[in-house]
XYZ file of C-alpha atoms in Angstrom:
371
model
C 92.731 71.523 95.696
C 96.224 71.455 93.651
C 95.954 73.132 90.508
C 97.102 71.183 87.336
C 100.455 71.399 85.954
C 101.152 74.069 82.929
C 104.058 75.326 81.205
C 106.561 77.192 83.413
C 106.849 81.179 83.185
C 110.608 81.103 81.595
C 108.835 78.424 78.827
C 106.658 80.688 77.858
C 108.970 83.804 78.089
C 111.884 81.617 75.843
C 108.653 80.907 73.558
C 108.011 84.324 73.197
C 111.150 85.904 72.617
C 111.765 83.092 69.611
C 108.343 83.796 68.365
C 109.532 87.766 68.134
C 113.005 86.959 66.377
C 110.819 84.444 64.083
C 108.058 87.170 63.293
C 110.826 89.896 62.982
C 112.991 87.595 60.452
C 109.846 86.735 58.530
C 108.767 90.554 58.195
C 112.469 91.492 57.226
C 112.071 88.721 54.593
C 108.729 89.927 53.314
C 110.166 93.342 52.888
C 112.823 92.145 51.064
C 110.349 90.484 48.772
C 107.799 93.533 48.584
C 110.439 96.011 47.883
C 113.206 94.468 45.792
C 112.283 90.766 44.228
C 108.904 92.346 42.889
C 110.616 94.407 40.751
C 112.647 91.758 39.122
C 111.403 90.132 36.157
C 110.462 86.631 36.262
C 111.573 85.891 32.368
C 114.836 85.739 31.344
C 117.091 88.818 30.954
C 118.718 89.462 27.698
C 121.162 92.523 28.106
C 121.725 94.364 24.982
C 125.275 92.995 24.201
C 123.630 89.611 23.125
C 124.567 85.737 24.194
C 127.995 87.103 25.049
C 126.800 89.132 27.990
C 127.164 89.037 31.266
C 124.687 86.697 32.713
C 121.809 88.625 34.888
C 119.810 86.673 36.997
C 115.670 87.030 36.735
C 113.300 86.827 39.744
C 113.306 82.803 39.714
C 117.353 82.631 39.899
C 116.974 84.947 43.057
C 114.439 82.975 44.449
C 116.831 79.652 43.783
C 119.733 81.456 45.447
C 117.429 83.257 47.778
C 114.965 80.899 49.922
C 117.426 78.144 51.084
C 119.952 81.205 52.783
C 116.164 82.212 54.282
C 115.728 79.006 55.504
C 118.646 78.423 57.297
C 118.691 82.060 58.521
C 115.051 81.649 60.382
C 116.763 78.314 61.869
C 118.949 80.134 63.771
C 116.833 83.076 64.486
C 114.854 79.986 65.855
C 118.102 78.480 67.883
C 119.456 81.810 69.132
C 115.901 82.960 70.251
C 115.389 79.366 71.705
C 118.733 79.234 73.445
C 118.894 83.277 74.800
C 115.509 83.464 75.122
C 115.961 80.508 77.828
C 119.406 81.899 79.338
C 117.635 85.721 79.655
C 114.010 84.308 81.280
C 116.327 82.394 83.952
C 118.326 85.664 84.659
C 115.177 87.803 84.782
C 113.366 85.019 86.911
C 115.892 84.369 89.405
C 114.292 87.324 91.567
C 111.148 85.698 91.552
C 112.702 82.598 92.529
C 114.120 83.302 96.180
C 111.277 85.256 96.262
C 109.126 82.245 95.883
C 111.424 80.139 98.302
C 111.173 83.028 100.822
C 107.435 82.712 100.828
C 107.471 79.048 101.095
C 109.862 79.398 104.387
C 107.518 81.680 105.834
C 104.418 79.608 104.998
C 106.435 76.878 107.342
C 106.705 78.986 109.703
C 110.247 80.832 109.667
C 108.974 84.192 109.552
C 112.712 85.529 110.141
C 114.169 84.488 107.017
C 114.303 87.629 104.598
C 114.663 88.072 100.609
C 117.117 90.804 100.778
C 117.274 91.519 97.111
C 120.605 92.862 96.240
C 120.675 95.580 92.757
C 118.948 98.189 91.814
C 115.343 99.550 92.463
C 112.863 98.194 89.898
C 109.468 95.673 90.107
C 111.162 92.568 91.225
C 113.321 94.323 94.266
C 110.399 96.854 95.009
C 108.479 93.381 95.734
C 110.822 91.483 97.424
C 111.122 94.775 99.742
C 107.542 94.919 100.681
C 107.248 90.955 100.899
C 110.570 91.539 103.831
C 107.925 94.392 105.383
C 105.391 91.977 105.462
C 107.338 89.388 106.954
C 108.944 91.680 109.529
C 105.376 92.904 110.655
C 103.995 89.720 110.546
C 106.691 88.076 112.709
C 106.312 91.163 115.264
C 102.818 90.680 115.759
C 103.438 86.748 116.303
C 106.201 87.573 119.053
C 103.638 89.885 120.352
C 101.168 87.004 120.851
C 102.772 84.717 121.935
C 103.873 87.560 124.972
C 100.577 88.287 125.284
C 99.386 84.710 125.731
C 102.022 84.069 128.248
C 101.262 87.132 130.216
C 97.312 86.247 130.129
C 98.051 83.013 131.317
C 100.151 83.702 133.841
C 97.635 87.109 134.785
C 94.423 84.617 134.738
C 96.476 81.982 136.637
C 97.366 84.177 139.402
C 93.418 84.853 141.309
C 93.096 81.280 140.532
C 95.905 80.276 142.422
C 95.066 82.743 145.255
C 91.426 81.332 145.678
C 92.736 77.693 146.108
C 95.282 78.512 148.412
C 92.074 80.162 150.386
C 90.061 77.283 149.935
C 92.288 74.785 151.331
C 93.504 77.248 154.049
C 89.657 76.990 155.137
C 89.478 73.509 154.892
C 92.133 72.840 156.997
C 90.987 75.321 159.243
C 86.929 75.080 159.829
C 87.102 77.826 162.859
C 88.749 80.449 160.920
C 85.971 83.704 160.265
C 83.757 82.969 156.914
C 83.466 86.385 156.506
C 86.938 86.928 156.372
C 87.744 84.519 153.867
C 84.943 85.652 152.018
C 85.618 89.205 151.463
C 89.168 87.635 150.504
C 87.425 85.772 147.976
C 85.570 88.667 146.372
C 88.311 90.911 145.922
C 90.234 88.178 144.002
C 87.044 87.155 142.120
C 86.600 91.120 141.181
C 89.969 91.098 140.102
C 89.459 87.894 137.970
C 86.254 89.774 136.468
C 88.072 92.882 135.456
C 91.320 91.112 134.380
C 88.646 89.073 131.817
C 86.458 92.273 130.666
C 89.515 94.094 129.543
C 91.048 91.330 127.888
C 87.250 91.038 125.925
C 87.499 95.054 125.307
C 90.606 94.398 124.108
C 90.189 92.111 121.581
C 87.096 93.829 120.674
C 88.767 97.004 119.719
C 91.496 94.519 117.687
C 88.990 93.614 115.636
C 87.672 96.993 115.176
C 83.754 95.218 115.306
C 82.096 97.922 115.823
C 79.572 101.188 114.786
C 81.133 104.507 113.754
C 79.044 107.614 114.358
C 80.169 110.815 115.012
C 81.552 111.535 118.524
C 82.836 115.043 120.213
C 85.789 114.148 121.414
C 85.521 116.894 124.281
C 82.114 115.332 126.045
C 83.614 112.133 126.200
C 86.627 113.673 128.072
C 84.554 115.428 130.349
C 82.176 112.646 130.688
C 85.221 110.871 131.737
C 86.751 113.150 134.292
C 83.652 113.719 135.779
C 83.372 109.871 136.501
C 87.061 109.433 137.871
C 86.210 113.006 140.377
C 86.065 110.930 143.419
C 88.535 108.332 142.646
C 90.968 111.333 142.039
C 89.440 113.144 145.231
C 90.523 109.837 147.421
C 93.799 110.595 146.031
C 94.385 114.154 146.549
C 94.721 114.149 142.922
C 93.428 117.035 141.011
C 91.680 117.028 137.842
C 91.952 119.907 135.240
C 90.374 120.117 131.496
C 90.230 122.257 128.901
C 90.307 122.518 125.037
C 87.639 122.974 122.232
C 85.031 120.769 120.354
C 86.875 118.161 118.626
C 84.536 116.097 116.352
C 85.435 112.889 115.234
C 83.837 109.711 114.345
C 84.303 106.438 116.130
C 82.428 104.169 118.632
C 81.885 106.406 121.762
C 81.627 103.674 124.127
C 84.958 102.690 122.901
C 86.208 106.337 122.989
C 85.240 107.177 126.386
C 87.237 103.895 127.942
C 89.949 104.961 126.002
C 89.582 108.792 127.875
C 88.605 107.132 130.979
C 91.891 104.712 130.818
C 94.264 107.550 130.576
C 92.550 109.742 133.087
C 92.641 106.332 135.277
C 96.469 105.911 134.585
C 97.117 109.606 135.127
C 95.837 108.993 138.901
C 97.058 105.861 139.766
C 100.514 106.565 138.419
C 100.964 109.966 140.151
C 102.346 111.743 143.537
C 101.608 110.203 146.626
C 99.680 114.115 147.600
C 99.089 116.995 145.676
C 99.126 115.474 142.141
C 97.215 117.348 138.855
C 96.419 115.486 135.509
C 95.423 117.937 132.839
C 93.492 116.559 130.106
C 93.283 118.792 127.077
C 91.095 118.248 123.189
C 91.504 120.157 120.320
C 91.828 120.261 116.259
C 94.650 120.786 114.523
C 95.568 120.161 110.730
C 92.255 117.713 109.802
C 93.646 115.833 113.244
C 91.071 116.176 116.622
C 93.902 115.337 119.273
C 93.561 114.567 122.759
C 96.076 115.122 125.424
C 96.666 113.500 129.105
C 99.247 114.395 131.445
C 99.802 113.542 134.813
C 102.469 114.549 137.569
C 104.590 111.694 139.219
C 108.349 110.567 139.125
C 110.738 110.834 136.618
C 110.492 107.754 133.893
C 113.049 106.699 132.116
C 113.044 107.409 128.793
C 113.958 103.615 127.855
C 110.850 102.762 129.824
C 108.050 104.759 127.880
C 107.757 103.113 124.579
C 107.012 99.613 127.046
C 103.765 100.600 128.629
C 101.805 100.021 125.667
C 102.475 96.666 125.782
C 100.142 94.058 127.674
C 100.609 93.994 131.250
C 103.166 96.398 131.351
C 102.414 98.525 134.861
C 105.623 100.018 134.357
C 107.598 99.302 138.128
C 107.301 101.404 140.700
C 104.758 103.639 139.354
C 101.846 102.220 140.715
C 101.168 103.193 144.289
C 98.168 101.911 146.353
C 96.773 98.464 145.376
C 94.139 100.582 141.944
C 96.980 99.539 139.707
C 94.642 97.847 137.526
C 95.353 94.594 135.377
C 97.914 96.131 133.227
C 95.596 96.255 130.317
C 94.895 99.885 130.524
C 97.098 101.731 127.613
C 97.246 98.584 125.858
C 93.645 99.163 125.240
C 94.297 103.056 124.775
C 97.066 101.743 121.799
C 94.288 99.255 120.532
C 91.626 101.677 120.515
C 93.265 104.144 119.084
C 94.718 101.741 116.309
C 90.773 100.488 115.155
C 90.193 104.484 114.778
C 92.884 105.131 112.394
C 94.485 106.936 114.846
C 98.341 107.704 116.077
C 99.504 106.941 119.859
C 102.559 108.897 121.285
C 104.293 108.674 124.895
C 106.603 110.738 126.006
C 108.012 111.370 129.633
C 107.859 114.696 131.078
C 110.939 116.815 132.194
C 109.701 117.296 136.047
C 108.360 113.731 135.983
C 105.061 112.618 135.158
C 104.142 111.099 131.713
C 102.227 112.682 128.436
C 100.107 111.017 126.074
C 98.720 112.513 123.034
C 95.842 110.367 120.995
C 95.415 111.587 117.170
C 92.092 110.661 115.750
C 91.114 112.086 111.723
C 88.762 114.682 112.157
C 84.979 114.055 111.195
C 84.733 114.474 107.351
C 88.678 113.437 106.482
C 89.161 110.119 104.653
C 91.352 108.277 107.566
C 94.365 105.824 106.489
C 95.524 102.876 108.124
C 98.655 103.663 110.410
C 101.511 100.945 110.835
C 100.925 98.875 114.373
């Protein structure tokens, strides 16, 4: 519903600034009249050299001379204040302005144009600096949609694709083994089924929909090494952790897929024989932090800030066909976002890959961290 029409913002200011030169004339008139014309007589003056004097004028004869100099004087205040009150509300305004137009670009739908006040630091450029923040956020996110739309699409597309090319292989082909084709089937419907679950977790943890209680975050790491044991086993992959009681408070379902992913990526994404991932919890400065690392090959460097991202397996890291649906520290990132937490990858010197998760500790105020 459009809002009615009311004066402008430099009206009113060029109002107000003639109102204060009008007040401030009439108060220097008034003390002109309090302190000096009061004390003039109002009859006539008759000095003591008689008719012959010099002619003094009374309190009337003032007034006479007096008011129609006032007068004119409050015009002008009137016309100056009028006039610079207009010219210094258009200079003060003209941030707010591109502001303005900036916003209305960006409610369009160009998210890359940018205010870019030029001057000093005060209200106005402090505010056009957040606004370009907001807008430079805002249009990140949207180019990380729109990624992550494409890459579901194509993800989802993919077991679809696979199970008609199956189909019509077996239509064309009645003799062909049923069972065959069926386990075929299966594995690509299982894949379909996991590729959808962690795109629900996902968006689940986005929205950050969910009950907070207090969680150690030691038990769930243990809880999930203990479940990955014989995946790891099958792998020759050892499995090593340590650390204290780190309390926090979170969703522990949510928590333990987000130990359970890294412990997952630490195995997939190691050696080929005779890999370790070391898992590790503790508390440090009002922070609980848990800490993955896994052995493999050298990353590069340029490489590690990427595997957050959706469907980002990072090439030639995954060995075997368990490299998952490329969801899995997308979800750690996510997770670790709707906790108020802080994410950090960094490659190891003898190859390999650490990731620390920073959670606030159970009884510290949390604040939200930039995504």
């Amino acid at each position: 519903m459009a809002r009615p029409r009311g004066p402008s913002v430099r009206l009113r200011l060029t109002l107000s600034y003639a109102g204060f030169l009008m007040v401030a004339g009439a108060l220097l008139l008034a003390v002109v009249w309090v302190f000096l014309l009061r004390y003039v007589p109002d009859a006539p003056i008759i000095t003591r050299g008689g008719l012959g004097s010099p002619f003094v004028p009374n309190r009337s004869d003032l007034l006479r001379a007096f008011g129609p100099k006032a007068a004119w004087a409050l015009v002008a205040l009137l016309v100056v204040g009028l006039l610079g009150g207009w010219v210094l509300a258009g200079r003060m305004l003209a941030p707010l302005t591109r502001i303005t137009d900036a916003t209305r670009q960006a409610a369009a739908g160009s998210l890359a144009h940018r205010v870019r006040l030029p001057g000093r630091q005060d209200e106005f450029r402090e505010l056009a600096d957040a606004f370009d923040d907001m807008l430079a956020r805002l249009e990140a996110q949207v180019a990380e949609q729109q990624r992550f739309a494409a890459n579901a699409s194509h993800e989802l597309r993919t077991p679809l694709a696979i199970t008609q090319a199956l189909l019509d292989v077996a239509r064309r082909d009645p003799g062909r083994d049923t069972e065959e084709l069926l386990a075929r089937l299966a594995d690509v419907n299982s894949r379909a089924i996991d590729l959808t679950e962690a795109l629900l977790l996902l968006s689940r943890a986005d929205r950050g929909s969910f009950a907070r209680e207090r969680v150690d975050l030691s038990l769930v790491a243990e809880d999930a090494v203990e479940t990955l044991l014989p995946f790891a086993d099958e792998r020759a992959v050892a499995l090593r952790v340590s650390g204290e009681a780190a309390p926090a408070v979170g969703s522990p379902a949510l928590l333990l897929q987000l130990a359970t992913n890294l412990v997952h990526n630490g195995i997939v994404h190691n050696l080929p024989s005779g890999g370790t991932v070391e898992v590790a919890t503790g508390v440090r400065a009002g922070e609980v932090v848990l800490t993955v690392e896994n052995s493999g090959e050298k990353l590069d460097p340029q490489l590690v800030p990427t595997l957050t991202e959706p469907f980002q397996r990072g090439a030639g890291r995954t060995r075997g066909d368990h490299g998952g649906v490329g969801l899995g520290l997308a979800i750690v990132r996510s997770i670790t976002a709707a906790h108020h937490g802080a994410l950090s990858l960094a490659a190891r010197p003898d190859g390999g890959l650490r990731v620390t998760v920073r959670l606030p500790a159970a009884g510290v105020v949390p604040a939200w961290p930039a995504r």
